[in-house]
Short mmCIF file of C-alpha atoms in Angstrom, two decimals:
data_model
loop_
_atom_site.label_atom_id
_atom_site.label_comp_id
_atom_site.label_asym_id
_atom_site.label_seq_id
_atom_site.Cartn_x
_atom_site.Cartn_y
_atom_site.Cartn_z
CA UNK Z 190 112.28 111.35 167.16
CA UNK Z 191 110.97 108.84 169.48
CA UNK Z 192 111.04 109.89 173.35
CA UNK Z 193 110.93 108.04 176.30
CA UNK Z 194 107.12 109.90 176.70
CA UNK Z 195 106.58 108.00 173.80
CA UNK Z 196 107.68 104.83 175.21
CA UNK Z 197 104.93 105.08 177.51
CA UNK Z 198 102.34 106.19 175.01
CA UNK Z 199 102.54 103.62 172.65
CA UNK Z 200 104.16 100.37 174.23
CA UNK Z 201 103.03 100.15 177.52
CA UNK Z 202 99.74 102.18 178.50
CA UNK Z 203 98.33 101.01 175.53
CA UNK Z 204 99.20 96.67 176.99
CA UNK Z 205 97.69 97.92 180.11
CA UNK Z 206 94.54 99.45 178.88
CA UNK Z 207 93.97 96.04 177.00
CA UNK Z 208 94.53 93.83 180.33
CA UNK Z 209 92.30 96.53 181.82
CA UNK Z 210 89.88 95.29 179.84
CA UNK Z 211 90.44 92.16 179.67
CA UNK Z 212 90.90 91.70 183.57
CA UNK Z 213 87.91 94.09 184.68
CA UNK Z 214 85.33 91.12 185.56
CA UNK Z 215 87.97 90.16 187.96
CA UNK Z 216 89.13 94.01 189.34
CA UNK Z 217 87.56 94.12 192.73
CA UNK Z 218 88.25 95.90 195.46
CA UNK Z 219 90.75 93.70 196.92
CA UNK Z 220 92.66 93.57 193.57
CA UNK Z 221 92.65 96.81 192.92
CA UNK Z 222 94.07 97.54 196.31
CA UNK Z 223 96.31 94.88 196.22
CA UNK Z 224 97.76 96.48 192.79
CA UNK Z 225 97.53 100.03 194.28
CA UNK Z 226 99.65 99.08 197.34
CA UNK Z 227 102.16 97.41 195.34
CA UNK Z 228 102.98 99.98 193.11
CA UNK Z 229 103.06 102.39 196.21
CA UNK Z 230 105.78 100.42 197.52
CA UNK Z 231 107.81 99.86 194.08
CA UNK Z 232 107.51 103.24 193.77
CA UNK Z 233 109.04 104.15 196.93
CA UNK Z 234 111.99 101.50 197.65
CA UNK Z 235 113.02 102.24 193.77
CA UNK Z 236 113.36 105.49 193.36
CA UNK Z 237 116.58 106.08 195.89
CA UNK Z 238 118.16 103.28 193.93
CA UNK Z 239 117.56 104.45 190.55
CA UNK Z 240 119.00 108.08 191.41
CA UNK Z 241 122.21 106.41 193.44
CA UNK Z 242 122.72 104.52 189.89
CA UNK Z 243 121.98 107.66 187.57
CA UNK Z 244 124.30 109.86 190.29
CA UNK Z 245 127.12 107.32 189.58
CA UNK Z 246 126.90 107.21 185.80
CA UNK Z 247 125.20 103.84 185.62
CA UNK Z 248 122.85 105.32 183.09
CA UNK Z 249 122.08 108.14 181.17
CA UNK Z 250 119.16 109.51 179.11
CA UNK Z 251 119.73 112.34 177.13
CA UNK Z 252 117.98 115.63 177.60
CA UNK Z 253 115.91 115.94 174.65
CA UNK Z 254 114.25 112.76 175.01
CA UNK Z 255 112.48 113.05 178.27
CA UNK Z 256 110.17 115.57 179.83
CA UNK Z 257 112.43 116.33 182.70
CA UNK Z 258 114.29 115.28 185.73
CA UNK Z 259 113.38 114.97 189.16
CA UNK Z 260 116.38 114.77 191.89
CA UNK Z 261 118.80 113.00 188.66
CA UNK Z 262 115.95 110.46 187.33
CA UNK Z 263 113.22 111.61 184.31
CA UNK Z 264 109.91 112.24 185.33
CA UNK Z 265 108.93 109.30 182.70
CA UNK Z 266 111.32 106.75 184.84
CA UNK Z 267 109.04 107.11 187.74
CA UNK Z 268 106.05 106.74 185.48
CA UNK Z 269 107.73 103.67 184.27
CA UNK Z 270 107.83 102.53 188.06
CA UNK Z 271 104.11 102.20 188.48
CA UNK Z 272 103.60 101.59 184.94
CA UNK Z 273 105.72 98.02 184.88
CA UNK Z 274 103.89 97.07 188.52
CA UNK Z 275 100.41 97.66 186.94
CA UNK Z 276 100.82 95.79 184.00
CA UNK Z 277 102.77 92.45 185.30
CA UNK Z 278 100.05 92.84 188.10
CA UNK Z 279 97.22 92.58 185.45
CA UNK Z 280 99.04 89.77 183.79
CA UNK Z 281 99.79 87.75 186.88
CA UNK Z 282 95.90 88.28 187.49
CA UNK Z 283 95.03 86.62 184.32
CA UNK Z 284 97.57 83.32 185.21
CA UNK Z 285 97.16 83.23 188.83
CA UNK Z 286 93.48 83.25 189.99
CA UNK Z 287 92.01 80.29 189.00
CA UNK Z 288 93.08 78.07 192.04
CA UNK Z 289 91.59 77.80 195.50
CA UNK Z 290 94.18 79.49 197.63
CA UNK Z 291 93.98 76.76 200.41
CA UNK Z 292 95.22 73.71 197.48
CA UNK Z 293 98.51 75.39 197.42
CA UNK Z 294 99.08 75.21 201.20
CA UNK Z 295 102.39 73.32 202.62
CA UNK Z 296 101.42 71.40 205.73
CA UNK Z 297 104.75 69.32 205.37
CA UNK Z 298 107.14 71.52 208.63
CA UNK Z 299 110.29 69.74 206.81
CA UNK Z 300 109.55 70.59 203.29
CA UNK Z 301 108.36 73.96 204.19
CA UNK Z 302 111.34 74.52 206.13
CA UNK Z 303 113.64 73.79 203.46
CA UNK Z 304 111.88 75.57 200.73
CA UNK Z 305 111.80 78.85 203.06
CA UNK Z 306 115.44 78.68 204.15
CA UNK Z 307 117.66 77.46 201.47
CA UNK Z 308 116.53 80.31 199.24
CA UNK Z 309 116.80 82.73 201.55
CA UNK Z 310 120.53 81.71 202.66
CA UNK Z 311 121.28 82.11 198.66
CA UNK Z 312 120.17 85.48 198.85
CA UNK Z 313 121.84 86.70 201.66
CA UNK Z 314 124.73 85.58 200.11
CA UNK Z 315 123.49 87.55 197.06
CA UNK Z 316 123.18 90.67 199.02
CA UNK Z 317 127.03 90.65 200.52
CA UNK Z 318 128.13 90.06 197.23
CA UNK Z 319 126.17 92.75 195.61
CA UNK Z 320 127.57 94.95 198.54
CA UNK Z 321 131.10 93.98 197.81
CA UNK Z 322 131.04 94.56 193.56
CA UNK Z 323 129.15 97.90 193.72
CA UNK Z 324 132.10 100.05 192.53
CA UNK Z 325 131.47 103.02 190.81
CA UNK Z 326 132.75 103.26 187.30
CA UNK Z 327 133.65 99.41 187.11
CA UNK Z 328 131.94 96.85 185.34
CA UNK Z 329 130.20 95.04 187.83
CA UNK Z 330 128.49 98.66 189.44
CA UNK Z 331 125.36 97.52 187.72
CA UNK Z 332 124.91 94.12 188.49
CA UNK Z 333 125.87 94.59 191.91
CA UNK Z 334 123.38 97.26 192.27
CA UNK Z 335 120.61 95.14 191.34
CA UNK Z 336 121.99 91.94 193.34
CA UNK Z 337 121.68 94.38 196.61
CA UNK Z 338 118.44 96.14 195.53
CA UNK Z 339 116.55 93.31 194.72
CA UNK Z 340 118.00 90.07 197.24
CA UNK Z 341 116.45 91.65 200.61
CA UNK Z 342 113.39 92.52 199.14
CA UNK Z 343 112.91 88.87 197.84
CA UNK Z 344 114.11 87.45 200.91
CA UNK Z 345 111.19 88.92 202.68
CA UNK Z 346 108.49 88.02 200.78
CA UNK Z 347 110.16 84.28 200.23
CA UNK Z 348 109.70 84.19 204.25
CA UNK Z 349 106.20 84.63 203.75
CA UNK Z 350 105.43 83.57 200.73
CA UNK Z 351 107.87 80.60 199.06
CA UNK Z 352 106.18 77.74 199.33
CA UNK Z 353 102.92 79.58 198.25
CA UNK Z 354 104.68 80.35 195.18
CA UNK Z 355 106.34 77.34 194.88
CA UNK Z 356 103.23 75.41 194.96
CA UNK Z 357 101.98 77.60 191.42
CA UNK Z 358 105.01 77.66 189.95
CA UNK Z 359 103.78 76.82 186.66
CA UNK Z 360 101.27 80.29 186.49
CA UNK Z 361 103.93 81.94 188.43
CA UNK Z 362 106.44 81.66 185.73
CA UNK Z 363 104.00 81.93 182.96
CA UNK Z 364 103.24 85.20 184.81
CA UNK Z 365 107.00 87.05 184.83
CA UNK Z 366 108.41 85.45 182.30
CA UNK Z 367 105.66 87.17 179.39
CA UNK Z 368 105.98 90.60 181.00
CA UNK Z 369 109.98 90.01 181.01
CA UNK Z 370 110.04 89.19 177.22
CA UNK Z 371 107.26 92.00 176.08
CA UNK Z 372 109.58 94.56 178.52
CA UNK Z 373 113.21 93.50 177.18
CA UNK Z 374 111.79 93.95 173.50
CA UNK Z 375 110.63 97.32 174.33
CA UNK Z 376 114.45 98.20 176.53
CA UNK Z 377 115.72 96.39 173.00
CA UNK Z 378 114.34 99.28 171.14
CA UNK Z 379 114.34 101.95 173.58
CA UNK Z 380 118.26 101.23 173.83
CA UNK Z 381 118.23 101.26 169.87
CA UNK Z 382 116.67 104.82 169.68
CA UNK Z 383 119.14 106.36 172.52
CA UNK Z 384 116.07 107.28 174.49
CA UNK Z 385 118.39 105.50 177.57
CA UNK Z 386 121.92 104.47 177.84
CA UNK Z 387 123.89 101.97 179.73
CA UNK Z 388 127.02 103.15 180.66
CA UNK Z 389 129.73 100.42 178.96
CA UNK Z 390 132.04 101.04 181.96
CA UNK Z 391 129.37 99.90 184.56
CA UNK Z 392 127.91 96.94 182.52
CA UNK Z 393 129.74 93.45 182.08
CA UNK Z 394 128.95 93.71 177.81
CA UNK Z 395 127.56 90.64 178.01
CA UNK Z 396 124.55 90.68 175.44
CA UNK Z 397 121.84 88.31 175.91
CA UNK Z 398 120.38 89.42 172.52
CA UNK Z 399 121.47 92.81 170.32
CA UNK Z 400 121.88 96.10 172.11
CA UNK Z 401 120.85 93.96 175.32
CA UNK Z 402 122.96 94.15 177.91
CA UNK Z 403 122.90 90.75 180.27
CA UNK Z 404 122.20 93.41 183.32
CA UNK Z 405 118.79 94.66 181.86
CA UNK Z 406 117.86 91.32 181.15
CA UNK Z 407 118.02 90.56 184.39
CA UNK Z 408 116.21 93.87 185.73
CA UNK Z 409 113.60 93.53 184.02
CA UNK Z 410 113.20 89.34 184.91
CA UNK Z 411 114.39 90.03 188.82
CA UNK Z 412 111.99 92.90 189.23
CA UNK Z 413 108.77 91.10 187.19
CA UNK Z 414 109.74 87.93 190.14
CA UNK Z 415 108.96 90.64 192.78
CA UNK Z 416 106.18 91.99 191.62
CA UNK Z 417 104.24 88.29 191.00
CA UNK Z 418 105.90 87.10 194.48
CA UNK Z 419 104.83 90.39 196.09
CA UNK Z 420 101.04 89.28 194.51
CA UNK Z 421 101.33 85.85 195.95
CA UNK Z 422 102.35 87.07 198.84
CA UNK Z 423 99.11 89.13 199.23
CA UNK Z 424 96.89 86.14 197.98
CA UNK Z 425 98.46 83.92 200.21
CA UNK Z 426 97.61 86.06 203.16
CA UNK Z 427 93.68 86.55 201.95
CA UNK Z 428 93.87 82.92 201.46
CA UNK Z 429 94.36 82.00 204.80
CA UNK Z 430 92.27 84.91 206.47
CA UNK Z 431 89.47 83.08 204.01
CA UNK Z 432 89.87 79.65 204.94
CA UNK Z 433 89.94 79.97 208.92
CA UNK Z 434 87.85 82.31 209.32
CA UNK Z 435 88.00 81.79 213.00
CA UNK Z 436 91.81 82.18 213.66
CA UNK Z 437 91.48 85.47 211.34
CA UNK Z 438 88.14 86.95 211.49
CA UNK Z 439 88.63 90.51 210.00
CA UNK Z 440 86.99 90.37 206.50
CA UNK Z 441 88.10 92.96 204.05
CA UNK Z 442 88.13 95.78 204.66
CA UNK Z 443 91.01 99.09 203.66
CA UNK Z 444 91.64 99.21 207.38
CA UNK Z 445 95.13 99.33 209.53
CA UNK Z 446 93.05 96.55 211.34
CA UNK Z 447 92.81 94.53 208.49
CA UNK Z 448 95.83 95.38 206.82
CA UNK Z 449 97.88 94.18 210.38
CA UNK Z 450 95.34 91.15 209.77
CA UNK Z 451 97.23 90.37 206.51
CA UNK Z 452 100.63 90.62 207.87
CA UNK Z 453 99.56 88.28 210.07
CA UNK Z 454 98.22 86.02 207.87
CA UNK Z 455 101.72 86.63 205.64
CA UNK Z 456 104.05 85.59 208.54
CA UNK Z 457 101.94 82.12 209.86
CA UNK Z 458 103.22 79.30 208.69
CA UNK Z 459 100.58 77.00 207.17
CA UNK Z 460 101.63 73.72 209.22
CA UNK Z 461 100.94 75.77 212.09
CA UNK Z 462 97.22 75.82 211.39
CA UNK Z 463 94.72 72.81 211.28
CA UNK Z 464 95.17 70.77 208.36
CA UNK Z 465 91.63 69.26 208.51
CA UNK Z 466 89.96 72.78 207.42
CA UNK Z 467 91.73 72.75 203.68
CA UNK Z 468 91.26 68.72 204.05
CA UNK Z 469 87.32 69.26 204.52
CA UNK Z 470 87.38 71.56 201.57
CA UNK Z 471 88.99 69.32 199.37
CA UNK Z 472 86.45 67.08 199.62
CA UNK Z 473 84.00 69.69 199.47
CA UNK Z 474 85.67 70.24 195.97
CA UNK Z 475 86.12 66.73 194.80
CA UNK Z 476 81.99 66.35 195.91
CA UNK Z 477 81.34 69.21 193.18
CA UNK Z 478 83.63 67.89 190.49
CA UNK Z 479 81.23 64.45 190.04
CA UNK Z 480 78.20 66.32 190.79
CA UNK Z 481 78.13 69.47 188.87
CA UNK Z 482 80.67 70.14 186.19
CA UNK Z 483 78.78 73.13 184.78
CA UNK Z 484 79.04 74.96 188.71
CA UNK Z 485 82.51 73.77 189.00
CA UNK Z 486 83.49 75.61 186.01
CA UNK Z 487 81.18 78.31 186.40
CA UNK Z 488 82.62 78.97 190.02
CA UNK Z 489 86.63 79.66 188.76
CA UNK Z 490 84.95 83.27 187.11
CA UNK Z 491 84.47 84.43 190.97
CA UNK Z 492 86.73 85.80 193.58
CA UNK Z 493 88.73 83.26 195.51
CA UNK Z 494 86.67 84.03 198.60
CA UNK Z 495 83.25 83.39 196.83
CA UNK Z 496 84.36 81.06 194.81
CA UNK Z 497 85.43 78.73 198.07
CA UNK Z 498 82.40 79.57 200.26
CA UNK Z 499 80.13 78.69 197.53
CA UNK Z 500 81.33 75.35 197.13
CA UNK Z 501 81.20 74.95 200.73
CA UNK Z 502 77.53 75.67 200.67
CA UNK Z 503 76.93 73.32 197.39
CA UNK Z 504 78.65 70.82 198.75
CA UNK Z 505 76.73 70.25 202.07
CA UNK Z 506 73.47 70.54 199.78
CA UNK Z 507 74.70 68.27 197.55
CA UNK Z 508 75.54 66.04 200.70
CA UNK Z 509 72.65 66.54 202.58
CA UNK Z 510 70.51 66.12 199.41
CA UNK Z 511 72.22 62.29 198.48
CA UNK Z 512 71.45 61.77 201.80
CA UNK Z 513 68.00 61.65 201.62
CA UNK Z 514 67.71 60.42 197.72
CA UNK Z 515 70.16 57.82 197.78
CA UNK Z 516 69.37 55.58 201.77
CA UNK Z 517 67.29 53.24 200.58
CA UNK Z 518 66.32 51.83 204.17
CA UNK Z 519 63.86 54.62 205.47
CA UNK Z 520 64.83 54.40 209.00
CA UNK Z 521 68.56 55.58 208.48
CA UNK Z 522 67.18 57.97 206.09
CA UNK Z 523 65.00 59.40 208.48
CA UNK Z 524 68.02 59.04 211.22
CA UNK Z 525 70.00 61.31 209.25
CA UNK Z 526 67.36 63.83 208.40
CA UNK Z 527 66.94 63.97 211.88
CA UNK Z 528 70.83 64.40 212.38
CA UNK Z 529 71.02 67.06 209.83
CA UNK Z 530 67.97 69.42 211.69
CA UNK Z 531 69.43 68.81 214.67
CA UNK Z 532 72.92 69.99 213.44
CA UNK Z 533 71.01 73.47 211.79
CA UNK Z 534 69.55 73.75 215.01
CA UNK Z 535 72.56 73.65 216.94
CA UNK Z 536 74.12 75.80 213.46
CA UNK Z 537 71.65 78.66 214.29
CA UNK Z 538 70.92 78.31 218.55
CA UNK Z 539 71.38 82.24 218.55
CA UNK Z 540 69.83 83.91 216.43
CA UNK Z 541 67.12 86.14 216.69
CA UNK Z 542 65.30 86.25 213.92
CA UNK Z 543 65.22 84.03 210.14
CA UNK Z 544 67.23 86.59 208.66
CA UNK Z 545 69.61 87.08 211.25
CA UNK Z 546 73.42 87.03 210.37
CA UNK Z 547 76.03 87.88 211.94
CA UNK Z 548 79.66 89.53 210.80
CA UNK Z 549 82.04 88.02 212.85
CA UNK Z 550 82.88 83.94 213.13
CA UNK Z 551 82.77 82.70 216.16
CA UNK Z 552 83.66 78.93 217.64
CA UNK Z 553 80.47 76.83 218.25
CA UNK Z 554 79.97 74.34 220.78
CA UNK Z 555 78.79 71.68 218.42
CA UNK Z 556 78.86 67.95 219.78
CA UNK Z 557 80.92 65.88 216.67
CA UNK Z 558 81.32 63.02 218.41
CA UNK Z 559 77.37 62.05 217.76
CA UNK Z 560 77.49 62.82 214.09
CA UNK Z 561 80.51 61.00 213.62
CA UNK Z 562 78.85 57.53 214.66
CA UNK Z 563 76.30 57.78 212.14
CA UNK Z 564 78.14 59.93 208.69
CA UNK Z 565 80.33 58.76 206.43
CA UNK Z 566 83.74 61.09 206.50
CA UNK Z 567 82.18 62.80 203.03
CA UNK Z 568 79.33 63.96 205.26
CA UNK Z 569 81.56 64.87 208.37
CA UNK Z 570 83.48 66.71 205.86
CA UNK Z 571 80.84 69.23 204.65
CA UNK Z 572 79.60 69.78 207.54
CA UNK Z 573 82.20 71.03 209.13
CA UNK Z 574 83.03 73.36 206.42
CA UNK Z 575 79.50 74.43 206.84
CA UNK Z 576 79.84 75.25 210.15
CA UNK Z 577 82.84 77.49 209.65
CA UNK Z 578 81.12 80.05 207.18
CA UNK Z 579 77.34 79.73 208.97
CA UNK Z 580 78.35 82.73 210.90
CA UNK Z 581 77.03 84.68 208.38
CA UNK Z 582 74.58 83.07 206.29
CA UNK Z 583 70.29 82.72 207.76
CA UNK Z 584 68.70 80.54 209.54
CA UNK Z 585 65.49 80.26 207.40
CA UNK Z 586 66.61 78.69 203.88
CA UNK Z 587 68.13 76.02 205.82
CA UNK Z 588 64.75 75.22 207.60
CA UNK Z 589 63.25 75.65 204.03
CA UNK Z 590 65.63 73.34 202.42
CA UNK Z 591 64.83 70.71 204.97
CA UNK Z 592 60.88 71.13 204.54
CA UNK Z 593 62.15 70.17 201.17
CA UNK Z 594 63.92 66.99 202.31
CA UNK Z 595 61.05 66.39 204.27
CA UNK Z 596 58.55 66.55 201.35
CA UNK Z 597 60.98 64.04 199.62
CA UNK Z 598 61.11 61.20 202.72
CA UNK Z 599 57.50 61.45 202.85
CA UNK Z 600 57.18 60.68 199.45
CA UNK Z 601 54.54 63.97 198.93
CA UNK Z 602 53.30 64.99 195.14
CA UNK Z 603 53.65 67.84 193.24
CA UNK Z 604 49.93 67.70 192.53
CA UNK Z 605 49.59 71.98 191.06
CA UNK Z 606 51.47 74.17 190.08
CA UNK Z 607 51.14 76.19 193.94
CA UNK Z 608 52.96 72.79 194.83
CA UNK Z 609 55.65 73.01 192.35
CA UNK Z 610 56.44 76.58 193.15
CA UNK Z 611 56.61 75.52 196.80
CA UNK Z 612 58.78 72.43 196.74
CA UNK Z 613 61.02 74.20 194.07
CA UNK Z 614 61.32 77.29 197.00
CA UNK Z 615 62.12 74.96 199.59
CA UNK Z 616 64.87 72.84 197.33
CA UNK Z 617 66.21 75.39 195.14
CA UNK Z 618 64.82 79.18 195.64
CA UNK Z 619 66.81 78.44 199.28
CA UNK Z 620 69.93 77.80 197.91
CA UNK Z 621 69.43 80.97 195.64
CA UNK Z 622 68.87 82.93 198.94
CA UNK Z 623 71.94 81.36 200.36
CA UNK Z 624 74.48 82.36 197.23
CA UNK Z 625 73.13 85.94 197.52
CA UNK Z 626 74.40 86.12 201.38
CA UNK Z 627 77.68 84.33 200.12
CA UNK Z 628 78.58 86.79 197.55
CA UNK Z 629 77.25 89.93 199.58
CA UNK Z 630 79.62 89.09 202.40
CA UNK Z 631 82.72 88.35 200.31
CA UNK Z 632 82.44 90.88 197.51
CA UNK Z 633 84.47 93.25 199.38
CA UNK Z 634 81.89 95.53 200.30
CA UNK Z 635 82.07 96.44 204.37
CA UNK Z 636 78.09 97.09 203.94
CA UNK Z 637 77.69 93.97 204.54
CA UNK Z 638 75.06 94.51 207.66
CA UNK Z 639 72.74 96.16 205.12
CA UNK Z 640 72.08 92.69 203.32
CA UNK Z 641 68.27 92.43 205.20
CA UNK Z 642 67.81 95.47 203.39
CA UNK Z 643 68.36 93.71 200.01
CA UNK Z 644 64.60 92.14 199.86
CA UNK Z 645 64.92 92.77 196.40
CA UNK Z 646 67.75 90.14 195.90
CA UNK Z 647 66.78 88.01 197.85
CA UNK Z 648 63.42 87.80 196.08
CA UNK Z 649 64.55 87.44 192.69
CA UNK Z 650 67.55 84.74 193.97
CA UNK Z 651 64.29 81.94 195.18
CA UNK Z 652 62.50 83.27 191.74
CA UNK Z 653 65.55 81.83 190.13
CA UNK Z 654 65.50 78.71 192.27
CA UNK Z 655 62.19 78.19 191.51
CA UNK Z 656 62.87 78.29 187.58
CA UNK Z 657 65.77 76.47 187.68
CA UNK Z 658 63.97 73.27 188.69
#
């Protein structure tokens, strides 16, 4: 006899412990929050609708195929509560991540008005409706149950969210639709074995395949949409609080202060905030696509956070670097050194020491106007990216990286190997140091004040600068 225990056993822990798996380079601390939070919140806004529906004879399960009951629902239907958020959540991680969360930004008011309302106005609509059929006994009980259960929750996160999800709506599918076919399979053969029933008095009998009913079709699809727009909705938000750093300056953190960050973040509008930051970083992007394949393919396995602050930072080397390589007149090549010390100078005014960092952004008094009369809008570009993430990253690689530039305009010789190790310290080892501070600030850890501490890293990050010349 097959129980609804055994449902759990050996059709869904069993998916989830392979997407654990599979997913666990990407499980940080964020994700695994972001998971944990969702299921808390599944778990309580569905269980006093799944007891009104079992009070009213919407379902049944019969006694000897669950552990028990709680209030009028099996314990193993509130398993199944956290179990279907974790695993959609694990597969929406897998089709999701891989694009910078600023590319998928709406800075079009009219288009982003539109795609917020019209959806929402549906749903209302959706809601009343579902209020009006929700007769007990009659065949429209179920449906309407779900219409009201599921249309405010949607319309809340569509507020925040709908154009975010709008803009991935190729993943985003991909992402509730698998989940949605694996999970109607399993109802398919749950429904089979009597482990559940549907009452045929509160169902419309319309079967979308045998022993489906239409109504858990549509459960199983409505509820998968939440749980993926509920994720966007939280990647959204970190998306943001990454790219302007100054407008939301609490870094991770499992805070109220952050977490009030993030609702924040969920409710701004994107028009609302300067286009020119994403525009800077897409051609901070488009500077690594020609110049490094390998890195730009390398950088999709990190975090979003990481992954967008690294190419930042190898974008305004790769910059600064074809600045110096590629002027062939020597005066504007020395005009634009120049330019670019003077901009780390003004970068760094504060800080006390090489190593020095700080942990919050703040806005810097930097004059544009005189860079922008002598770099092209490339240049201007990744700078100004630079200068919204140099908050936290040290002084001295930058001064090391320009010794390097330095050695290059004066056309110096690596004449032993104490020469080689030095230029390749000044041009590479730097930018080693550099990624170290990157990843220690976004990987989620609130230690991050403890990264002068880490002389060990930092060490072995110009050792691998040095080799990798």
């Amino acid at each position: 006899m097959t129980t609804y225990i055994d449902i759990h056993l050996f059709y869904i822990l069993p998916v989830i412990g392979v997407l654990s798996l599979i997913t666990r380079p990407f499980l940080n601390r964020s994700e695994v929050f972001k998971i944990s939070f969702i299921s808390i919140i599944a778990f309580v806004y569905t269980t006093p609708w799944d007891n009104y529906i079992i009070y009213n004879k919407g379902w049944s399960y019969p006694s000897e195929k669950v552990l028990g009951v709680f209030g009028y629902v099996p314990i193993e239907e509130y398993m199944f509560f956290i179990t279907q958020t974790v695993l959609t959540s694990l597969w929406a991680l897998l089709c999701v991540r891989w694009s910078t969360p600023c590319l998928n930004f709406n800075y079009d008011k009219h288009s982003y008005q539109l795609i917020r309302w019209i959806p929402i106005a549906f749903l209302a609509i959706a809601t009343v409706v579902g209020y009006i059929i929700t007769i007990p006994g009659q065949p429209t009980f179920y449906l309407g149950c779900i219409l009201w259960w599921v249309s405010p929750v949607v319309m809340f996160l569509w507020y925040g969210a709908g154009n975010f999800f709008v803009k991935k709506i190729i993943p985003c599918s991909f992402a509730v639709l698998v989940p949605t076919l694996y999970l109607c399979w399993v109802d398919q053969f749950a429904l089979k074995e009597n482990i559940w029933h549907i009452n045929e008095k509160t169902m419309l009998n319309i079967f979308v395949a045998e022993d489906l009913p239409f109504e858990e079709a549509f459960f199983f699809f409505i509820s998968n949409v939440i749980i993926v727009l509920a994720g966007t909705c939280y990647d959204k938000s970190r998306g943001i609080i990454e790219t302007y750093t100054l407008e939301f300056p609490q870094r991770f953190s499992i805070s109220w202060t952050y977490i009030r960050q993030m609702f924040w973040a969920f409710a701004t509008s994107e028009y609302n905030l300067p286009q020119i930051v994403t525009g800077d970083i897409k051609e901070s992007i488009e500077i690594i696509k020609v110049a490094s394949k390998s890195f730009t393919t390398a950088s999709f396995l990190f975090q979003a956070g990481i992954r967008l602050d690294l190419i930042i930072l190898y974008s305004f080397c790769r910059v600064t670097d074809d600045m110096i390589d590629n002027e062939l007149d020597i005066e504007k090549k020395k005009r634009k050194f120049e330019l670019t010390k003077n901009f780390i100078d003004e970068l760094f005014y504060d800080r006390k020491s090489d190593y020095d960092v700080g942990t919050k952004p703040k806005k810097l008094n930097i004059d544009w106007k005189k860079y922008e009369s002598e770099l092209t809008d490339v240049e201007m570009s990744s700078f100004r990216s630079l200068s919204r993430i140099a908050f936290y990253l040290p002084r001295k690689p930058f001064e090391e990286l320009l010794a390097g530039y330095e050695w290059d305009i004066e056309g110096r010789l690596v004449r032993n190997e104490d020469d080689l190790l030095l230029y390749s310290t000044y041009v590479a080892g730097s930018v080693g140091a550099l990624c170290v501070y990157v990843m220690m600030y976004r990987c989620d850890n609130n230690n991050f004040e403890l990264v002068e501490n880490y002389d060990y890293v930092i060490e072995k990050a110009y050792q691998m600068g040095q080799v990798s010349i």
